[in-house]
Amino acid sequence: MHSSVVDRQAQSWSDYGYRTGIWHIREQLADAGVLATVFANGILTEVAPDSLVALRDDGHEIAAHAWSQDQLLATLALDDERAMVVRCRNGLAELLGRTPEGWISPRCTPSGSTPLLLAETGFSWWGDVFDVDHPYLLETEAGTIVAYPFQMELNDLPHRIRYGRSYQDFIGAWHEELAAARRSNVPVCIDLTVHAHISGRRSGIDMLRTILDEVKESSDVWVATKSQVLTSYGLMKESFREGSEIVDNGAT
C-alpha cells in the first residue's frame, strides 16, 4: 500500500483493543482477582479515557507506552523525544490523578537517551532491557532508574502475528516457563504479555482464562504488577538510597 494511503483495515484491527478487547481482558482479571500492569499509549487519554479510568479504579497499574505506537524513539531528535515523554507522562497523570511509575517504548526500542530522559522526567523504571534475569539499578546523568527486563517467551504478538502459532502452543510455552521456574533455586519473574487487540478476542480470552485458572490453583505463584515486584526487590524510587536485598517471598 502506498505510504500516502491511510490503512483503515490496520487501524480498525488495532482499534479493537481499546473498543472491545481491553474490556474482555479486564473482566478476566477481575474474575481471577489479580492485578496487572497495563501499558498505555498517551493518546488513549484522548480517544479512550474511560478504559484507562476503569482499569485504574480496578487497581491495575497504568504504565506509559509512549504517546503513540508510530513513534520509534531511536528516530527522534533529543528534544522531540523529551517533549513526547513529558506529554505522555503528563497526559496519563492528569487523567488518572497519579504519575506513571513505569515506561516501555514501542517495540521496546529506546534511543540512547531514553533512560536519561525517563529519569529526568521522574519515572521509576523502564522495561526496554533484555540483558539480565532480574531488575537492576541504572545510573544516568539525570539520576537513577530501574531497568526491568522484558521477556518475549510469553508475548502474544510475535507468537500469534509473526509466527502464526496457536493459543494451545502459547499455553504450552507457559507450562514450560513455569516448570523451569519451579526448578530454579531463586525467585523467578515470568512476564506474560497480551495485547488487547490480539488476545482480547475470543480464543485469546479462552487462553488467558485457562492460564489464570491455573495460577489461582498454584500456591507458589504470585501475580503482581511490575511496581509491586520492584517494591519486593527494594527497588522502587524511595528505596534507591537505602540499599536493600531481594525479598524472597517463596513465590515464582
mmCIF file of C-alpha atoms in Angstrom:
data_model
loop_
_atom_site.group_PDB
_atom_site.id
_atom_site.type_symbol
_atom_site.label_atom_id
_atom_site.label_comp_id
_atom_site.label_asym_id
_atom_site.label_seq_id
_atom_site.Cartn_x
_atom_site.Cartn_y
_atom_site.Cartn_z
ATOM 1 C CA MET A 1 0.000 0.000 0.000
ATOM 2 C CA HIS A 2 1.286 3.463 -0.923
ATOM 3 C CA SER A 3 2.595 5.450 2.037
ATOM 4 C CA SER A 4 0.133 8.270 1.340
ATOM 5 C CA VAL A 5 -2.869 5.961 1.790
ATOM 6 C CA VAL A 6 -4.430 5.540 5.248
ATOM 7 C CA ASP A 7 -4.613 1.817 6.045
ATOM 8 C CA ARG A 8 -8.050 1.776 7.609
ATOM 9 C CA GLN A 9 -8.054 -2.021 7.847
ATOM 10 C CA ALA A 10 -4.996 -1.935 10.115
ATOM 11 C CA GLN A 11 -6.461 0.994 12.032
ATOM 12 C CA SER A 12 -9.734 -0.818 12.655
ATOM 13 C CA TRP A 13 -7.902 -4.013 13.664
ATOM 14 C CA SER A 14 -5.883 -2.149 16.286
ATOM 15 C CA ASP A 15 -8.892 -0.113 17.474
ATOM 16 C CA TYR A 16 -10.439 -3.385 18.647
ATOM 17 C CA GLY A 17 -8.011 -3.171 21.553
ATOM 18 C CA TYR A 18 -9.488 -0.138 23.279
ATOM 19 C CA ARG A 19 -13.047 -0.538 21.979
ATOM 20 C CA THR A 20 -13.553 -4.194 22.870
ATOM 21 C CA GLY A 21 -10.528 -6.290 23.776
ATOM 22 C CA ILE A 22 -9.422 -4.456 26.914
ATOM 23 C CA TRP A 23 -12.898 -4.815 28.395
ATOM 24 C CA HIS A 24 -12.790 -8.584 27.851
ATOM 25 C CA ILE A 25 -9.348 -8.774 29.455
ATOM 26 C CA ARG A 26 -10.451 -6.566 32.345
ATOM 27 C CA GLU A 27 -13.324 -8.959 33.046
ATOM 28 C CA GLN A 28 -10.986 -11.974 33.154
ATOM 29 C CA LEU A 29 -8.570 -10.225 35.506
ATOM 30 C CA ALA A 30 -11.446 -9.286 37.806
ATOM 31 C CA ASP A 31 -12.795 -12.845 37.807
ATOM 32 C CA ALA A 32 -9.333 -14.148 38.724
ATOM 33 C CA GLY A 33 -8.836 -11.464 41.373
ATOM 34 C CA VAL A 34 -5.416 -10.407 40.090
ATOM 35 C CA LEU A 35 -3.825 -7.087 39.218
ATOM 36 C CA ALA A 36 -1.792 -6.371 36.092
ATOM 37 C CA THR A 37 0.492 -3.713 34.683
ATOM 38 C CA VAL A 38 -1.232 -2.172 31.669
ATOM 39 C CA PHE A 39 0.972 -0.347 29.160
ATOM 40 C CA ALA A 40 -0.976 2.546 27.697
ATOM 41 C CA ASN A 41 -0.198 4.969 24.897
ATOM 42 C CA GLY A 42 -0.755 8.555 25.971
ATOM 43 C CA ILE A 43 -3.118 9.107 23.053
ATOM 44 C CA LEU A 44 -5.626 6.867 24.831
ATOM 45 C CA THR A 45 -6.211 9.687 27.300
ATOM 46 C CA GLU A 46 -7.901 11.443 24.389
ATOM 47 C CA VAL A 47 -9.548 8.616 22.441
ATOM 48 C CA ALA A 48 -10.429 6.125 25.212
ATOM 49 C CA PRO A 49 -10.107 7.720 28.644
ATOM 50 C CA ASP A 50 -12.929 5.588 30.060
ATOM 51 C CA SER A 51 -10.910 2.406 29.619
ATOM 52 C CA LEU A 52 -7.904 3.826 31.493
ATOM 53 C CA VAL A 53 -10.059 5.172 34.329
ATOM 54 C CA ALA A 54 -11.831 1.811 34.676
ATOM 55 C CA LEU A 55 -8.513 -0.029 34.858
ATOM 56 C CA ARG A 56 -7.189 2.434 37.428
ATOM 57 C CA ASP A 57 -10.333 2.044 39.522
ATOM 58 C CA ASP A 58 -9.855 -1.740 39.443
ATOM 59 C CA GLY A 59 -6.420 -1.241 40.996
ATOM 60 C CA HIS A 60 -4.306 -2.070 37.949
ATOM 61 C CA GLU A 61 -1.035 -0.262 37.366
ATOM 62 C CA ILE A 62 -1.030 2.023 34.316
ATOM 63 C CA ALA A 63 2.448 2.380 32.817
ATOM 64 C CA ALA A 64 3.418 4.607 29.887
ATOM 65 C CA HIS A 65 3.951 3.232 26.376
ATOM 66 C CA ALA A 66 4.953 6.464 24.571
ATOM 67 C CA TRP A 67 2.360 8.813 23.109
ATOM 68 C CA SER A 68 1.550 6.535 20.169
ATOM 69 C CA GLN A 69 2.816 3.343 18.583
ATOM 70 C CA ASP A 70 4.110 5.020 15.433
ATOM 71 C CA GLN A 71 6.824 6.885 17.346
ATOM 72 C CA LEU A 72 10.079 4.960 17.219
ATOM 73 C CA LEU A 73 12.211 6.659 19.834
ATOM 74 C CA ALA A 74 15.512 5.850 18.141
ATOM 75 C CA THR A 75 14.454 8.025 15.182
ATOM 76 C CA LEU A 76 13.539 11.111 17.236
ATOM 77 C CA ALA A 77 15.742 14.112 17.919
ATOM 78 C CA LEU A 78 16.591 14.536 21.598
ATOM 79 C CA ASP A 79 14.265 17.479 22.207
ATOM 80 C CA ASP A 80 11.433 15.775 20.305
ATOM 81 C CA GLU A 81 11.815 12.626 22.385
ATOM 82 C CA ARG A 82 11.912 14.653 25.605
ATOM 83 C CA ALA A 83 8.738 16.508 24.621
ATOM 84 C CA MET A 84 6.965 13.258 23.795
ATOM 85 C CA VAL A 85 7.972 11.633 27.109
ATOM 86 C CA VAL A 86 6.707 14.656 29.035
ATOM 87 C CA ARG A 87 3.475 14.781 27.017
ATOM 88 C CA CYS A 88 2.786 11.106 27.682
ATOM 89 C CA ARG A 89 3.577 11.335 31.385
ATOM 90 C CA ASN A 90 1.520 14.485 31.885
ATOM 91 C CA GLY A 91 -1.446 13.177 29.922
ATOM 92 C CA LEU A 92 -1.665 9.998 31.977
ATOM 93 C CA ALA A 93 -1.066 11.832 35.254
ATOM 94 C CA GLU A 94 -3.761 14.407 34.543
ATOM 95 C CA LEU A 95 -6.365 11.801 33.631
ATOM 96 C CA LEU A 96 -5.574 9.255 36.329
ATOM 97 C CA GLY A 97 -4.539 11.534 39.173
ATOM 98 C CA ARG A 98 -1.208 9.768 39.589
ATOM 99 C CA THR A 99 2.087 9.886 37.751
ATOM 100 C CA PRO A 100 3.010 6.618 35.989
ATOM 101 C CA GLU A 101 5.968 4.829 37.558
ATOM 102 C CA GLY A 102 6.967 2.729 34.555
ATOM 103 C CA TRP A 103 7.662 3.050 30.850
ATOM 104 C CA ILE A 104 8.116 0.770 27.880
ATOM 105 C CA SER A 105 8.909 2.050 24.403
ATOM 106 C CA PRO A 106 7.174 0.984 21.182
ATOM 107 C CA ARG A 107 8.868 -2.259 20.074
ATOM 108 C CA CYS A 108 10.933 -1.986 23.288
ATOM 109 C CA THR A 109 13.276 0.052 21.101
ATOM 110 C CA PRO A 110 14.676 3.034 23.017
ATOM 111 C CA SER A 111 17.146 5.634 21.898
ATOM 112 C CA GLY A 112 20.492 6.035 23.608
ATOM 113 C CA SER A 113 18.969 8.902 25.600
ATOM 114 C CA THR A 114 15.726 7.231 26.704
ATOM 115 C CA PRO A 115 16.804 6.117 30.213
ATOM 116 C CA LEU A 116 18.239 9.573 30.926
ATOM 117 C CA LEU A 117 15.039 11.295 29.762
ATOM 118 C CA LEU A 118 12.876 8.940 31.812
ATOM 119 C CA ALA A 119 14.949 9.510 34.955
ATOM 120 C CA GLU A 120 14.843 13.230 34.250
ATOM 121 C CA THR A 121 11.064 13.096 33.951
ATOM 122 C CA GLY A 122 10.565 11.180 37.209
ATOM 123 C CA PHE A 123 9.907 7.606 36.064
ATOM 124 C CA SER A 124 10.941 4.857 38.495
ATOM 125 C CA TRP A 125 11.536 2.082 35.961
ATOM 126 C CA TRP A 126 11.682 1.246 32.273
ATOM 127 C CA GLY A 127 11.272 -2.086 30.527
ATOM 128 C CA ASP A 128 13.369 -1.860 27.345
ATOM 129 C CA VAL A 129 16.144 -4.196 28.509
ATOM 130 C CA PHE A 130 16.672 -7.872 27.732
ATOM 131 C CA ASP A 131 20.160 -8.480 29.086
ATOM 132 C CA VAL A 132 19.504 -9.855 32.593
ATOM 133 C CA ASP A 133 17.084 -12.062 34.542
ATOM 134 C CA HIS A 134 16.350 -9.650 37.381
ATOM 135 C CA PRO A 135 15.849 -5.871 37.687
ATOM 136 C CA TYR A 136 18.850 -3.686 38.368
ATOM 137 C CA LEU A 137 19.642 -0.028 39.085
ATOM 138 C CA LEU A 138 20.890 2.045 36.171
ATOM 139 C CA GLU A 139 22.698 5.321 36.818
ATOM 140 C CA THR A 140 22.148 8.171 34.356
ATOM 141 C CA GLU A 141 23.252 11.792 34.338
ATOM 142 C CA ALA A 142 19.733 12.680 35.475
ATOM 143 C CA GLY A 143 19.644 10.178 38.333
ATOM 144 C CA THR A 144 18.827 6.526 38.960
ATOM 145 C CA ILE A 145 16.222 4.434 37.165
ATOM 146 C CA VAL A 146 15.431 0.731 37.455
ATOM 147 C CA ALA A 147 15.977 -1.405 34.359
ATOM 148 C CA TYR A 148 13.215 -4.018 34.430
ATOM 149 C CA PRO A 149 13.985 -6.844 31.967
ATOM 150 C CA PHE A 150 11.306 -7.683 29.440
ATOM 151 C CA GLN A 151 10.684 -11.198 28.094
ATOM 152 C CA MET A 152 9.451 -12.327 24.684
ATOM 153 C CA GLU A 153 8.884 -16.006 25.513
ATOM 154 C CA LEU A 154 5.275 -15.339 26.521
ATOM 155 C CA ASN A 155 4.318 -12.439 24.282
ATOM 156 C CA ASP A 156 1.231 -12.949 22.145
ATOM 157 C CA LEU A 157 2.221 -10.502 19.396
ATOM 158 C CA PRO A 158 5.205 -12.393 17.942
ATOM 159 C CA HIS A 159 3.633 -15.718 18.938
ATOM 160 C CA ARG A 160 0.379 -15.159 17.035
ATOM 161 C CA ILE A 161 1.130 -12.480 14.451
ATOM 162 C CA ARG A 162 4.737 -13.112 13.458
ATOM 163 C CA TYR A 163 4.827 -16.893 13.786
ATOM 164 C CA GLY A 164 1.134 -17.812 13.479
ATOM 165 C CA ARG A 165 1.184 -20.221 16.404
ATOM 166 C CA SER A 166 -1.935 -21.386 18.205
ATOM 167 C CA TYR A 167 -3.034 -20.405 21.673
ATOM 168 C CA GLN A 168 -2.584 -24.026 22.693
ATOM 169 C CA ASP A 169 1.087 -23.545 21.831
ATOM 170 C CA PHE A 170 1.057 -20.406 23.969
ATOM 171 C CA ILE A 171 -0.349 -22.354 26.918
ATOM 172 C CA GLY A 172 2.355 -24.957 26.316
ATOM 173 C CA ALA A 173 5.016 -22.236 26.429
ATOM 174 C CA TRP A 174 3.521 -21.032 29.735
ATOM 175 C CA HIS A 175 3.813 -24.547 31.144
ATOM 176 C CA GLU A 176 7.455 -24.722 30.035
ATOM 177 C CA GLU A 177 8.299 -21.390 31.678
ATOM 178 C CA LEU A 178 6.508 -22.327 34.884
ATOM 179 C CA ALA A 179 8.203 -25.728 35.092
ATOM 180 C CA ALA A 180 11.624 -24.147 34.563
ATOM 181 C CA ALA A 181 10.884 -21.524 37.215
ATOM 182 C CA ARG A 182 9.915 -24.196 39.710
ATOM 183 C CA ARG A 183 13.251 -25.928 39.154
ATOM 184 C CA SER A 184 15.137 -22.729 39.900
ATOM 185 C CA ASN A 185 16.618 -22.116 43.342
ATOM 186 C CA VAL A 186 15.791 -18.379 43.326
ATOM 187 C CA PRO A 187 12.570 -16.400 42.775
ATOM 188 C CA VAL A 188 11.857 -16.052 39.049
ATOM 189 C CA CYS A 189 9.926 -13.327 37.213
ATOM 190 C CA ILE A 190 7.727 -14.588 34.389
ATOM 191 C CA ASP A 191 6.495 -11.905 32.007
ATOM 192 C CA LEU A 192 3.191 -12.840 30.341
ATOM 193 C CA THR A 193 2.228 -10.166 27.824
ATOM 194 C CA VAL A 194 -1.089 -9.970 25.993
ATOM 195 C CA HIS A 195 -2.222 -7.208 23.660
ATOM 196 C CA ALA A 196 -5.852 -6.129 23.832
ATOM 197 C CA HIS A 197 -6.255 -6.107 20.047
ATOM 198 C CA ILE A 198 -4.838 -9.636 19.767
ATOM 199 C CA SER A 199 -5.681 -11.747 22.816
ATOM 200 C CA GLY A 200 -8.708 -9.648 23.707
ATOM 201 C CA ARG A 201 -10.586 -11.713 21.112
ATOM 202 C CA ARG A 202 -12.496 -14.920 21.904
ATOM 203 C CA SER A 203 -9.779 -17.548 21.517
ATOM 204 C CA GLY A 204 -7.231 -15.331 23.243
ATOM 205 C CA ILE A 205 -9.583 -14.756 26.165
ATOM 206 C CA ASP A 206 -10.056 -18.512 26.463
ATOM 207 C CA MET A 207 -6.252 -18.897 26.633
ATOM 208 C CA LEU A 208 -5.967 -16.175 29.262
ATOM 209 C CA ARG A 209 -8.767 -17.728 31.329
ATOM 210 C CA THR A 210 -7.012 -21.102 31.212
ATOM 211 C CA ILE A 211 -3.733 -19.657 32.483
ATOM 212 C CA LEU A 212 -5.401 -17.533 35.167
ATOM 213 C CA ASP A 213 -7.391 -20.540 36.398
ATOM 214 C CA GLU A 214 -4.144 -22.497 36.738
ATOM 215 C CA VAL A 215 -2.484 -19.600 38.569
ATOM 216 C CA LYS A 216 -5.348 -19.459 41.067
ATOM 217 C CA GLU A 217 -4.662 -23.096 41.943
ATOM 218 C CA SER A 218 -0.898 -22.566 42.324
ATOM 219 C CA SER A 219 0.220 -21.629 45.828
ATOM 220 C CA ASP A 220 3.780 -20.957 44.649
ATOM 221 C CA VAL A 221 2.872 -18.300 42.040
ATOM 222 C CA TRP A 222 2.493 -14.631 42.969
ATOM 223 C CA VAL A 223 0.715 -12.478 40.390
ATOM 224 C CA ALA A 224 1.745 -8.853 40.797
ATOM 225 C CA THR A 225 2.180 -5.589 38.964
ATOM 226 C CA LYS A 226 5.696 -4.628 37.956
ATOM 227 C CA SER A 227 5.860 -1.914 40.596
ATOM 228 C CA GLN A 228 4.765 -4.427 43.246
ATOM 229 C CA VAL A 229 7.584 -6.727 42.134
ATOM 230 C CA LEU A 230 10.094 -3.895 42.352
ATOM 231 C CA THR A 231 8.830 -2.975 45.805
ATOM 232 C CA SER A 232 9.538 -6.551 46.907
ATOM 233 C CA TYR A 233 13.046 -6.169 45.489
ATOM 234 C CA GLY A 234 13.510 -2.907 47.402
ATOM 235 C CA LEU A 235 13.967 -1.117 44.090
ATOM 236 C CA MET A 236 11.208 1.458 43.971
ATOM 237 C CA LYS A 237 12.225 5.109 43.904
ATOM 238 C CA GLU A 238 12.041 5.701 47.657
ATOM 239 C CA SER A 239 14.445 2.787 48.256
ATOM 240 C CA PHE A 240 17.233 3.819 45.856
ATOM 241 C CA ARG A 241 19.442 5.264 48.557
ATOM 242 C CA GLU A 242 18.523 2.820 51.318
ATOM 243 C CA GLY A 243 20.134 -0.284 49.852
ATOM 244 C CA SER A 244 18.095 -3.432 50.340
ATOM 245 C CA GLU A 245 18.229 -7.064 49.337
ATOM 246 C CA ILE A 246 15.820 -9.109 47.257
ATOM 247 C CA VAL A 247 12.850 -10.243 49.302
ATOM 248 C CA ASP A 248 12.235 -13.958 48.796
ATOM 249 C CA ASN A 249 8.514 -14.436 49.315
ATOM 250 C CA GLY A 250 8.776 -18.059 48.231
ATOM 251 C CA ALA A 251 6.806 -17.446 45.046
ATOM 252 C CA THR A 252 7.576 -17.860 41.375
#
